[in-house]
Short mmCIF file of C-alpha atoms and ligand atoms in Angstrom, two decimals:
data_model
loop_
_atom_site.label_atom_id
_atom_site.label_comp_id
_atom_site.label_asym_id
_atom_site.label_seq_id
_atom_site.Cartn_x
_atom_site.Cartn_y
_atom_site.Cartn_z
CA UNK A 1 25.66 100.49 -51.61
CA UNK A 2 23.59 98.14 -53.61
CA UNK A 3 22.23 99.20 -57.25
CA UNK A 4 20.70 97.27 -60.02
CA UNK A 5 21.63 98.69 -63.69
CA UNK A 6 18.93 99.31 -66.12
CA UNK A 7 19.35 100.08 -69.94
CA UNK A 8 20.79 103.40 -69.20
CA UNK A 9 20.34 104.74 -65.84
CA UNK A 10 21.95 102.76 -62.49
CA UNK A 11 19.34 103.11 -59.66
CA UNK A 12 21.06 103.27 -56.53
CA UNK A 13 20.05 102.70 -52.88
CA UNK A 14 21.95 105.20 -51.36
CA UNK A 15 22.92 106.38 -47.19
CA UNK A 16 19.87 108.27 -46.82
CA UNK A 17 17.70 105.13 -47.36
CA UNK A 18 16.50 106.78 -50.87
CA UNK A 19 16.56 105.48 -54.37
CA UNK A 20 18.15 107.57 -56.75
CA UNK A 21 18.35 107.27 -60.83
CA UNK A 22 21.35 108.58 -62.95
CA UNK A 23 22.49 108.21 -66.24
CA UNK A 24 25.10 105.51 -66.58
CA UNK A 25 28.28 107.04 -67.84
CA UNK A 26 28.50 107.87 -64.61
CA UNK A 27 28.63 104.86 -62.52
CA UNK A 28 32.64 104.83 -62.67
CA UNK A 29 32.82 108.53 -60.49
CA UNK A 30 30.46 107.05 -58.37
CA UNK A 31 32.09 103.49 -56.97
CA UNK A 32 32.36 102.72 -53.35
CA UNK A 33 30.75 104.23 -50.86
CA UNK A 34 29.12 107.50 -51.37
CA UNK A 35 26.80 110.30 -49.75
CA UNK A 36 24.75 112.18 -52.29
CA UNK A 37 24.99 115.57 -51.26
CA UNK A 38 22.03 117.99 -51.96
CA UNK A 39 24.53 119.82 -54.46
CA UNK A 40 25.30 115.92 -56.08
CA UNK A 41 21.40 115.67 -56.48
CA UNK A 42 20.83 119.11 -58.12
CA UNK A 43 24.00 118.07 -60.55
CA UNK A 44 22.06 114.43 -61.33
CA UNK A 45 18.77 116.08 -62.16
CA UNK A 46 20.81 118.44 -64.56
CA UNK A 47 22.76 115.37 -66.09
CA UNK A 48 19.73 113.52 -66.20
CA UNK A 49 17.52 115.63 -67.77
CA UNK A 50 17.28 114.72 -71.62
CA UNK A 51 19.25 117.09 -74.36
CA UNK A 52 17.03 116.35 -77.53
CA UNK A 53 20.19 114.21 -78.87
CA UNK A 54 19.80 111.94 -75.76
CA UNK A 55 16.40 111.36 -75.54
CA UNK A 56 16.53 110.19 -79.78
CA UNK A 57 19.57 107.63 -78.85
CA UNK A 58 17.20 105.81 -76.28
CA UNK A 59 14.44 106.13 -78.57
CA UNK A 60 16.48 103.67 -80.87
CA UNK A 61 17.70 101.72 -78.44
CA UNK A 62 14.13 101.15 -77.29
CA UNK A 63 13.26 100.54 -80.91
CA UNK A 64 15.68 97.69 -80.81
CA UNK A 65 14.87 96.56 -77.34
CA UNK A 66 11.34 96.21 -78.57
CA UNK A 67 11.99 93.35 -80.84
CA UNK A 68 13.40 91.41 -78.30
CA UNK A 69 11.54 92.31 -75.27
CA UNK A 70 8.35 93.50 -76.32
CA UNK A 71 6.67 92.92 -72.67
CA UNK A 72 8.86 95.14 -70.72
CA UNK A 73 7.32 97.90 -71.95
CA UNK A 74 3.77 99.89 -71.25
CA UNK A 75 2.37 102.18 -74.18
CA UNK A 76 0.11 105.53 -73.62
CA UNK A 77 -0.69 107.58 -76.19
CA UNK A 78 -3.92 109.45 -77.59
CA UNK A 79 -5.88 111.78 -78.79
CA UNK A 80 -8.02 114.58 -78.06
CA UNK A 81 -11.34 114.49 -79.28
CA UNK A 82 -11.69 117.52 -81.13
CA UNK A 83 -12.79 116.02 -84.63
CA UNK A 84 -12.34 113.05 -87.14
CA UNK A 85 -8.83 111.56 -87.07
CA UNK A 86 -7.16 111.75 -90.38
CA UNK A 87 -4.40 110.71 -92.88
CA UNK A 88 -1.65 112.33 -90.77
CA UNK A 89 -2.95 110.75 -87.70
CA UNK A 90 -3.23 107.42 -89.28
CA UNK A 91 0.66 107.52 -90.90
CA UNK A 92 1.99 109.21 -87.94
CA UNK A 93 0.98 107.16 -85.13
CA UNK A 94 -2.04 105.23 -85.31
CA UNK A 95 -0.23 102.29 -87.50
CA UNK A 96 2.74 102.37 -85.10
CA UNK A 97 -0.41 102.30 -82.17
CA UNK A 98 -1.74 98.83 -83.96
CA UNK A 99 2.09 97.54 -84.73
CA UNK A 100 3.34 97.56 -80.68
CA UNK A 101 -0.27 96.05 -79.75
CA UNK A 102 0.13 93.00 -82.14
CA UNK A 103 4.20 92.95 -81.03
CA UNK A 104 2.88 91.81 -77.57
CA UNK A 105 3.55 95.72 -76.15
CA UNK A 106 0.66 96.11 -73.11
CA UNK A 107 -1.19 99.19 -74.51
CA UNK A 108 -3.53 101.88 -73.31
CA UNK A 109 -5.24 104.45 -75.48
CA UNK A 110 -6.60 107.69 -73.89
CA UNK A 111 -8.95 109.73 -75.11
CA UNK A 112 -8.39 112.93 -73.69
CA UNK A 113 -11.48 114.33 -73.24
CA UNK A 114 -10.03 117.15 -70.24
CA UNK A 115 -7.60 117.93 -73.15
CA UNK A 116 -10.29 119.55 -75.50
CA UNK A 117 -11.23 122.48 -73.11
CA UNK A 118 -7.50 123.52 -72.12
CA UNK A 119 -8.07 126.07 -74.99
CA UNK A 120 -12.08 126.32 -75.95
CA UNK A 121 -14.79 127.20 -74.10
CA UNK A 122 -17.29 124.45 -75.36
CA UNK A 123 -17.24 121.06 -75.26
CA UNK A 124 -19.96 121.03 -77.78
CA UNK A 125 -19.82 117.58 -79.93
CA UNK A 126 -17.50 116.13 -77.79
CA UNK A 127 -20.02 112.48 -77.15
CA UNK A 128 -20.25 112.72 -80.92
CA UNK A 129 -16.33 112.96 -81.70
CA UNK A 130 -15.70 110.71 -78.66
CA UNK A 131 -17.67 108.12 -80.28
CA UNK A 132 -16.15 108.29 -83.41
CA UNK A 133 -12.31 108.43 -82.21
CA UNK A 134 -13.24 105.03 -80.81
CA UNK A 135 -15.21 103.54 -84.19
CA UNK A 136 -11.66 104.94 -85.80
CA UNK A 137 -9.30 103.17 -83.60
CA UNK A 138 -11.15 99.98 -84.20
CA UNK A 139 -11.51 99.93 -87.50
CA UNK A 140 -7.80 100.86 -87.90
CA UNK A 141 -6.76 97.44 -86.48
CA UNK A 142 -6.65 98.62 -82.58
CA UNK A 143 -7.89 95.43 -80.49
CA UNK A 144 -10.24 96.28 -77.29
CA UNK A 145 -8.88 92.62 -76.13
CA UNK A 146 -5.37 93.55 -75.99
CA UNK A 147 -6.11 97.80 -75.66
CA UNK A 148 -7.71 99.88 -73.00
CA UNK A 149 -9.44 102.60 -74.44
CA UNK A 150 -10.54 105.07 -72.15
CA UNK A 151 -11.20 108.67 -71.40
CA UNK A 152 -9.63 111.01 -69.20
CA UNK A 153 -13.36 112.23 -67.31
CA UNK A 154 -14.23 108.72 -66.64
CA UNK A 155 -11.35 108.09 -64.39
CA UNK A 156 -11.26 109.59 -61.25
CA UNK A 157 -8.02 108.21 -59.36
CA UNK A 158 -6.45 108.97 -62.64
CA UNK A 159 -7.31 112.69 -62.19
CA UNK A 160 -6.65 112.66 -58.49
CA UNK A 161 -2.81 112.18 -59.41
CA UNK A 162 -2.93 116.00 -60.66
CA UNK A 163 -2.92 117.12 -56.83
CA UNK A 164 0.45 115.53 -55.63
CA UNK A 165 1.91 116.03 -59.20
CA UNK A 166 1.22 119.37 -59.21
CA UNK A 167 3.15 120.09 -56.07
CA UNK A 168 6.35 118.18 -57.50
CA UNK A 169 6.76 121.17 -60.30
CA UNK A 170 7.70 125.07 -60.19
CA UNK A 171 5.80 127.80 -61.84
CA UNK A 172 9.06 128.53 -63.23
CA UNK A 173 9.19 125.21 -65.24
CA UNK A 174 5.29 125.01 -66.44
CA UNK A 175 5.85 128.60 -68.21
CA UNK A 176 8.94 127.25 -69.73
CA UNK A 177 7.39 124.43 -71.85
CA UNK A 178 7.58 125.55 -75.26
CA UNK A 179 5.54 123.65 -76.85
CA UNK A 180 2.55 124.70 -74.05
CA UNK A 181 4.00 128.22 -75.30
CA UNK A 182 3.32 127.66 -78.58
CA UNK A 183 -0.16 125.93 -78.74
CA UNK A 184 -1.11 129.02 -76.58
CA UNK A 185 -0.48 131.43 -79.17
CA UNK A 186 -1.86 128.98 -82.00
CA UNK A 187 -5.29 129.24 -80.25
CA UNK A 188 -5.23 132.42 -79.47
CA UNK A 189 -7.15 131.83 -76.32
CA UNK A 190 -6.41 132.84 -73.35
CA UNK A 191 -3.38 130.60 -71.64
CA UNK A 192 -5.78 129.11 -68.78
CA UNK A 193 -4.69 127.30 -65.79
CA UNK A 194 -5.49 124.19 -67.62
CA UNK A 195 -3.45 124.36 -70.60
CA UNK A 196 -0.33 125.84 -68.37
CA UNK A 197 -0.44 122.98 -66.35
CA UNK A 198 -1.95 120.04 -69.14
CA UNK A 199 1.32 118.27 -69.61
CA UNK A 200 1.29 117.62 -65.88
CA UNK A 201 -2.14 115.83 -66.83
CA UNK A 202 -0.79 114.02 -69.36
CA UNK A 203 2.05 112.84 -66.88
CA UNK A 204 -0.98 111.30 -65.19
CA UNK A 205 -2.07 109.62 -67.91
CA UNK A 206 1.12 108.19 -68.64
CA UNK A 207 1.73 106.99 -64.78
CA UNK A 208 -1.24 105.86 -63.41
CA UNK A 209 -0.76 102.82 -65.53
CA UNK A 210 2.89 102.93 -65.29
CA UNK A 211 3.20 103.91 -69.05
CA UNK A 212 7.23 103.29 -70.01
CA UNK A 213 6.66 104.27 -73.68
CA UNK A 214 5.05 107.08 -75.19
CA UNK A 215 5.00 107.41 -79.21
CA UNK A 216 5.19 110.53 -80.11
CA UNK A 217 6.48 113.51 -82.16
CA UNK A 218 9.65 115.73 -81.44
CA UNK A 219 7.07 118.41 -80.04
CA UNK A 220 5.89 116.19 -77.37
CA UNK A 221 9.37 115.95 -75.55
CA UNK A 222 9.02 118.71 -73.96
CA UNK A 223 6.46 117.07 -72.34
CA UNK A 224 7.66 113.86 -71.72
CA UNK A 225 10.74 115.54 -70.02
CA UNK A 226 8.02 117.10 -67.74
CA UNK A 227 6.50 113.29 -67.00
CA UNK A 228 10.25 111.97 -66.21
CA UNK A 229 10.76 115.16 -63.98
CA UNK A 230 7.39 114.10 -61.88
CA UNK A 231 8.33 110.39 -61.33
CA UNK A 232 11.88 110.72 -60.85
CA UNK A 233 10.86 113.61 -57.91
CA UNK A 234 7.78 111.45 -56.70
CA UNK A 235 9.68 108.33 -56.18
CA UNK A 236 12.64 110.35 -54.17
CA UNK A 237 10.35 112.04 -51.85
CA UNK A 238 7.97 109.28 -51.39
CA UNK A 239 9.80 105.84 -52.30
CA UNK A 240 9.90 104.31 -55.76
CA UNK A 241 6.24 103.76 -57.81
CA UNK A 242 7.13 105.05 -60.71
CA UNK A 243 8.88 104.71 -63.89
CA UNK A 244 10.58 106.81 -65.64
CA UNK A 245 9.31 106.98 -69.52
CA UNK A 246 10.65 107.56 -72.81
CA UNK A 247 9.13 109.09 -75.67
CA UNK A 248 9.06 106.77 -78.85
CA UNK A 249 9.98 109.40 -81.63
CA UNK A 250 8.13 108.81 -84.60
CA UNK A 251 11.19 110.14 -87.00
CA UNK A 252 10.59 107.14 -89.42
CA UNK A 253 7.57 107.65 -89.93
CA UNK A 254 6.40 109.16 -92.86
CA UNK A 255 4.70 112.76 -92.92
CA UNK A 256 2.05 113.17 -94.69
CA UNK A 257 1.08 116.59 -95.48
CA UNK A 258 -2.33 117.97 -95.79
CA UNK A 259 -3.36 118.97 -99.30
CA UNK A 260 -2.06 122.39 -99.74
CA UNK A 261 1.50 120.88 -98.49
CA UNK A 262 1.40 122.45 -94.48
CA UNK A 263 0.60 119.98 -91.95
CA UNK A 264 -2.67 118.18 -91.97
CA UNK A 265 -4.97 119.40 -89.67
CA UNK A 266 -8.51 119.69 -89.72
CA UNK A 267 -8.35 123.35 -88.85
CA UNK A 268 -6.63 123.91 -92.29
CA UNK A 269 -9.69 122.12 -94.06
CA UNK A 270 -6.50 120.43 -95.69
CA UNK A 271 -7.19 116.80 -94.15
CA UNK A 272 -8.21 113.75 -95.37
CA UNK A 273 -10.64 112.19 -92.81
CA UNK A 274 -10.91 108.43 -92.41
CA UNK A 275 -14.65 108.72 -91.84
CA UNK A 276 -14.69 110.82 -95.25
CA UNK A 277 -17.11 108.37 -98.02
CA UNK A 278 -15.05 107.88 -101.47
CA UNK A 279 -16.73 111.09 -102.72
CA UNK A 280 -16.02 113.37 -100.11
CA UNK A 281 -12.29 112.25 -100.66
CA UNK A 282 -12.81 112.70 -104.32
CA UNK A 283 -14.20 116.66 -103.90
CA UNK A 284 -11.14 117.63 -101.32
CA UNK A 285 -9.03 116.37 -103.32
CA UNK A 286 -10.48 117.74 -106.35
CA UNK A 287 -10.72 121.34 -104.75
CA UNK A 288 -7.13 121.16 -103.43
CA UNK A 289 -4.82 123.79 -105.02
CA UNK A 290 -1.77 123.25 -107.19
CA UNK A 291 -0.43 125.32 -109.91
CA UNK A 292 -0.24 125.93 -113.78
CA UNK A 293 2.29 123.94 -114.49
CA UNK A 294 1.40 121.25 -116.34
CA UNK A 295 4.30 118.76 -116.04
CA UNK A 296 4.10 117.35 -112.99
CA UNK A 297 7.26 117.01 -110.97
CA UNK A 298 7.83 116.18 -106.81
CA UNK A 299 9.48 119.54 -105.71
CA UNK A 300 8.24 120.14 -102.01
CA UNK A 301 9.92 123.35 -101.63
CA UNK A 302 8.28 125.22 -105.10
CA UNK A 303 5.53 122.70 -105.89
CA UNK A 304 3.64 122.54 -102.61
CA UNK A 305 0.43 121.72 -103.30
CA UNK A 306 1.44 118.65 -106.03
CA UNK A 307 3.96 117.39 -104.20
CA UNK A 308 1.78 117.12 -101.34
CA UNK A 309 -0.43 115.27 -103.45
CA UNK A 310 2.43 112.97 -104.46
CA UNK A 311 3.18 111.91 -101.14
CA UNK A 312 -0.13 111.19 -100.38
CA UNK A 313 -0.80 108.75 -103.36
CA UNK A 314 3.23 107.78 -102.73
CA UNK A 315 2.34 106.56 -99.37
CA UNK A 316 -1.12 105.10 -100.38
CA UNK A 317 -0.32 103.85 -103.12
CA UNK A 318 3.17 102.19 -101.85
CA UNK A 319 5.14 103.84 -104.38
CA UNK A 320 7.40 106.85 -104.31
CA UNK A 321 6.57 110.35 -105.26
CA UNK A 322 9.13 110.52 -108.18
CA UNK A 323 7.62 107.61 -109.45
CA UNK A 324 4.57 108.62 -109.87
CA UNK A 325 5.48 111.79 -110.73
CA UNK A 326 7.32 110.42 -113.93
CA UNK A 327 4.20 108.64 -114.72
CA UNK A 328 2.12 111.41 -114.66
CA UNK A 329 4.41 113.58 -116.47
CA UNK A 330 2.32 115.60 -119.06
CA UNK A 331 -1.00 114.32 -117.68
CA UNK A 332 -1.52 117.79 -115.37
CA UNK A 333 -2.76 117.88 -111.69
CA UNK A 334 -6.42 116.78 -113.68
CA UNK A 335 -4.40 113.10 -113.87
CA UNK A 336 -2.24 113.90 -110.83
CA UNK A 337 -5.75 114.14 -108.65
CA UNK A 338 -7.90 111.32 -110.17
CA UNK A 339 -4.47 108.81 -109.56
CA UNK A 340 -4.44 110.06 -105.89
CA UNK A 341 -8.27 109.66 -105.35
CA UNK A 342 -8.18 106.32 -106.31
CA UNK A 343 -5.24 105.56 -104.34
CA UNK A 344 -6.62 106.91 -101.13
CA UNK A 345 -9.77 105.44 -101.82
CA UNK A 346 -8.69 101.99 -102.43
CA UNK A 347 -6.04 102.30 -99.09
CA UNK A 348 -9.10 103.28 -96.84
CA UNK A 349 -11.90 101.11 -98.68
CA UNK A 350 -10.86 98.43 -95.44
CA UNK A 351 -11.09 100.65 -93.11
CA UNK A 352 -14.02 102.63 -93.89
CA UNK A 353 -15.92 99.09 -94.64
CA UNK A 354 -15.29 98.11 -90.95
CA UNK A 355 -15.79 101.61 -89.60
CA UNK A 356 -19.46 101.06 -91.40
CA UNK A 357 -19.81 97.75 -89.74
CA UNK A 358 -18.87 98.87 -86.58
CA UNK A 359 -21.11 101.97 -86.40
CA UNK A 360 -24.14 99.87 -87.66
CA UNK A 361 -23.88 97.62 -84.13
CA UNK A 362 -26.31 99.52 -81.38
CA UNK A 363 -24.60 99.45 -78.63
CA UNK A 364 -21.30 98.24 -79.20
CA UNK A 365 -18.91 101.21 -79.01
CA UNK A 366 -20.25 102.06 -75.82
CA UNK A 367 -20.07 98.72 -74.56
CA UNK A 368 -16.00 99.36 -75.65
CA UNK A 369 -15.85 102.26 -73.70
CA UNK A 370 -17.42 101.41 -70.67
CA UNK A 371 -14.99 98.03 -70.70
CA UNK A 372 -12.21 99.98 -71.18
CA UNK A 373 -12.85 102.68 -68.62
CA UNK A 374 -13.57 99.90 -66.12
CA UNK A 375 -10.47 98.43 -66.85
CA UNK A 376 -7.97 102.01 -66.80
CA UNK A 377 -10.19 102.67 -63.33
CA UNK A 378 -9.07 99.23 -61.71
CA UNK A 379 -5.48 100.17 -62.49
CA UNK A 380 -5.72 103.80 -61.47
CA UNK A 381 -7.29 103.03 -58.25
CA UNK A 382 -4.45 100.32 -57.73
CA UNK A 383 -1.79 103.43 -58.58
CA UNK A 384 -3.89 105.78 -56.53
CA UNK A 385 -3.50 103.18 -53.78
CA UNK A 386 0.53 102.93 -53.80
CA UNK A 387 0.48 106.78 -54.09
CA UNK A 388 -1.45 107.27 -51.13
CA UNK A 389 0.57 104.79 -49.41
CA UNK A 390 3.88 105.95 -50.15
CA UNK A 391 2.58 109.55 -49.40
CA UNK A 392 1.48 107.65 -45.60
CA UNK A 393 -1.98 108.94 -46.68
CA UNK A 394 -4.18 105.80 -45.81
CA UNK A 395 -6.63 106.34 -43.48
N1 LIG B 1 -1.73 115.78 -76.18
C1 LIG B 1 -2.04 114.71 -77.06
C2 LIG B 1 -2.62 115.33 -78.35
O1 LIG B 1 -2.45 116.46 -78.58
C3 LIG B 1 -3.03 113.72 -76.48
C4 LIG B 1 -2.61 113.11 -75.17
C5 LIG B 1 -3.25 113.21 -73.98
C6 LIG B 1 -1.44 112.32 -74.92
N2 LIG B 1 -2.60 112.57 -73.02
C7 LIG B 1 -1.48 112.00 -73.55
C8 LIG B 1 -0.39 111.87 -75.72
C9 LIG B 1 -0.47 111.25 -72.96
C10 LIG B 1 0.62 111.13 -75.11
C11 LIG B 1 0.58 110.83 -73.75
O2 LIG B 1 -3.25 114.69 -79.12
#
């Protein structure tokens, strides 16, 4: 029985002419020749499938391997274009985006324009934020050379991978993904067949370019779980085309939170955009809410709104919050909120310059898009192509 060891899993070639995947730890039970029983593949799916604990060890060990091996790995991530990208977006994953581009990573940005009506009925503005998203990404630092940026409508083989996906999951497991659960709720639209069944999407845009890496937050895992479920079933039934990805937790990263100390999110009207001019910045920031305590002191638990403020200068600024904090002192939130204008002003001065220069070229950010949809549509078709073929679809 011939099997090549990966990082963590063994892959192994087994009687039945199938590849299978399994964690590691258990290549000892397995030596010599075995049959995997139907009851043995039920029991690896189980083992397989990520506790929260398991999936943040690889995370670091991918971390590491990154540094070292930086073209093994395929990034997807992205956004849906629903509205500016802000602060939090920037700190939480659009840096880390720009950092595995210039490491050498292959990267691929979607913009998931599908995404945006899995819970609203319009998709009023969406050329407009579309746009935008892209005029943000490249003025952040991300390079149309070395990323594909791309949206979901303008790839068709990409979307065709929804069809044989779909069939590889239960109803049983699309109502159990909290996070679906919770976003539902949040809306408070309807739970359409769309958003039940979006992070099977997202598996598509993760394998039709053979993504291996996905940054993202703790309540994307859920998700990603879903993604590794899809391949590892696709490649058993069919034959091996894809791989098996890992989320990229973004623990280190730091969180910024919007203005009145919850998470930043334009639907709070508690984000700092990156399109925002200096004044706009100055007036949300001058409008955001603290308290009457004059001394100012970092204390996230009974000082939201100034130590949310903190943090944001702390992370602008490249200080810490208790720094600043001791600096301020008797000045009041009046000091506290001129110090953290200016710092977010002079951080995003760069990027808003180039966002400016960017937006002023006619042409050019659709010229982007087009180039990077033709690109993601040579490698879907190419995916689409293996799929059919390993499906025996090819007529
Ligand atoms: N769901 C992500 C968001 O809320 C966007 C997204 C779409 C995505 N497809 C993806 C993220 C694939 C990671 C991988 O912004």
């Amino acid at each position: 029985m011939p099997f090549s060891v990966g990082d963590e899993r063994a892959i192994v070639y087994a009687e039945d002419k199938q590849w299978y995947t399994f964690p590691i730890h258990l290549m000892p039970f397995m030596r010599g020749s075995i049959t995997l029983t139907n009851q043995t593949k039920e029991a690896l799916f189980v083992m397989s499938s990520n506790s929260f604990e398991a999936s943040q060890k690889r995370s670091e060990a991918i971390r590491a391997d990154l540094e070292v091996n930086p073209g093994k790995y395929t990034m997807l991530t992205g956004d849906r274009p629903t509205g500016r990208l802000h602060l939090g977006h920037y700190f939480g994953t659009i840096k880390e985006r720009v950092a595995l581009q210039n490491k050498g990573v292959t990267t691929r940005v979607i913009i998931a324009d599908y995404q945006v009506i899995t819970d609203r009925d319009t998709t009023e503005n969406i050329q407009d934020n579309v746009r935008n998203m892209v005029i943000d990404y490249l003025a952040c630092g991300i390079d149309p050379e070395k990323t594909i940026i791309f949206t979901h409508s303008a790839i068709p083989a990409l979307n065709q991978l929804m069809l044989p996906f779909l069939s590889l999951v239960s109803e049983a497991e699309l109502l159990r993904n909290p996070t679906v659960k919770a976003e539902q709720e949040a809306s408070g639209h309807a739970l359409t067949g769309l958003l039940l069944t979006y992070p099977v999407h997202q598996a598509c845009d993760i394998l039709f370019c053979k993504g291996n890496i996905v940054p993202c937050g703790k309540d994307q895992l859920p998700h990603i779980e879903q993604t590794r479920q899809i391949a590892r079933r696709f490649n058993e039934r069919y034959g091996y085309v894809f791989p098996e990805p890992e989320g990229l937790l973004n623990d280190d990263a730091p969180e910024i939170p919007g203005l009145d100390g919850r998470k930043m999110s334009k639907s709070y009207g508690n984000a700092i955009s990156l399109s925002f001019t200096a004044e706009e910045t100055a007036k949300i920031i001058k409008k955001s809410k603290t308290d009457s305590e004059r001394f100012i002191t970092f204390d996230k638990e009974n000082r939201p709104g100034v130590s949310a403020l903190l943090t944001t200068a702390a992370l602008c600024a490249g200080r810490t919050e208790v720094e600043i904090a001791e600096e301020i002192g008797n000045g009041g939130s009046g000091t506290l909120k001129k110090y953290v204008t200016e710092a977010v002003n002079e951080y995003l001065a760069p990027i808003r310059e180039r966002r400016e220069a960017i937006a002023a070229k006619p042409g050019y950010v659709e010229e982007i898009l087009h180039e990077g949809n033709r690109k993601a549509n040579e490698i879907a078709n190419k995916t689409l192509d293996e799929v059919r073929e390993a499906m025996h679809m090819v007529y």
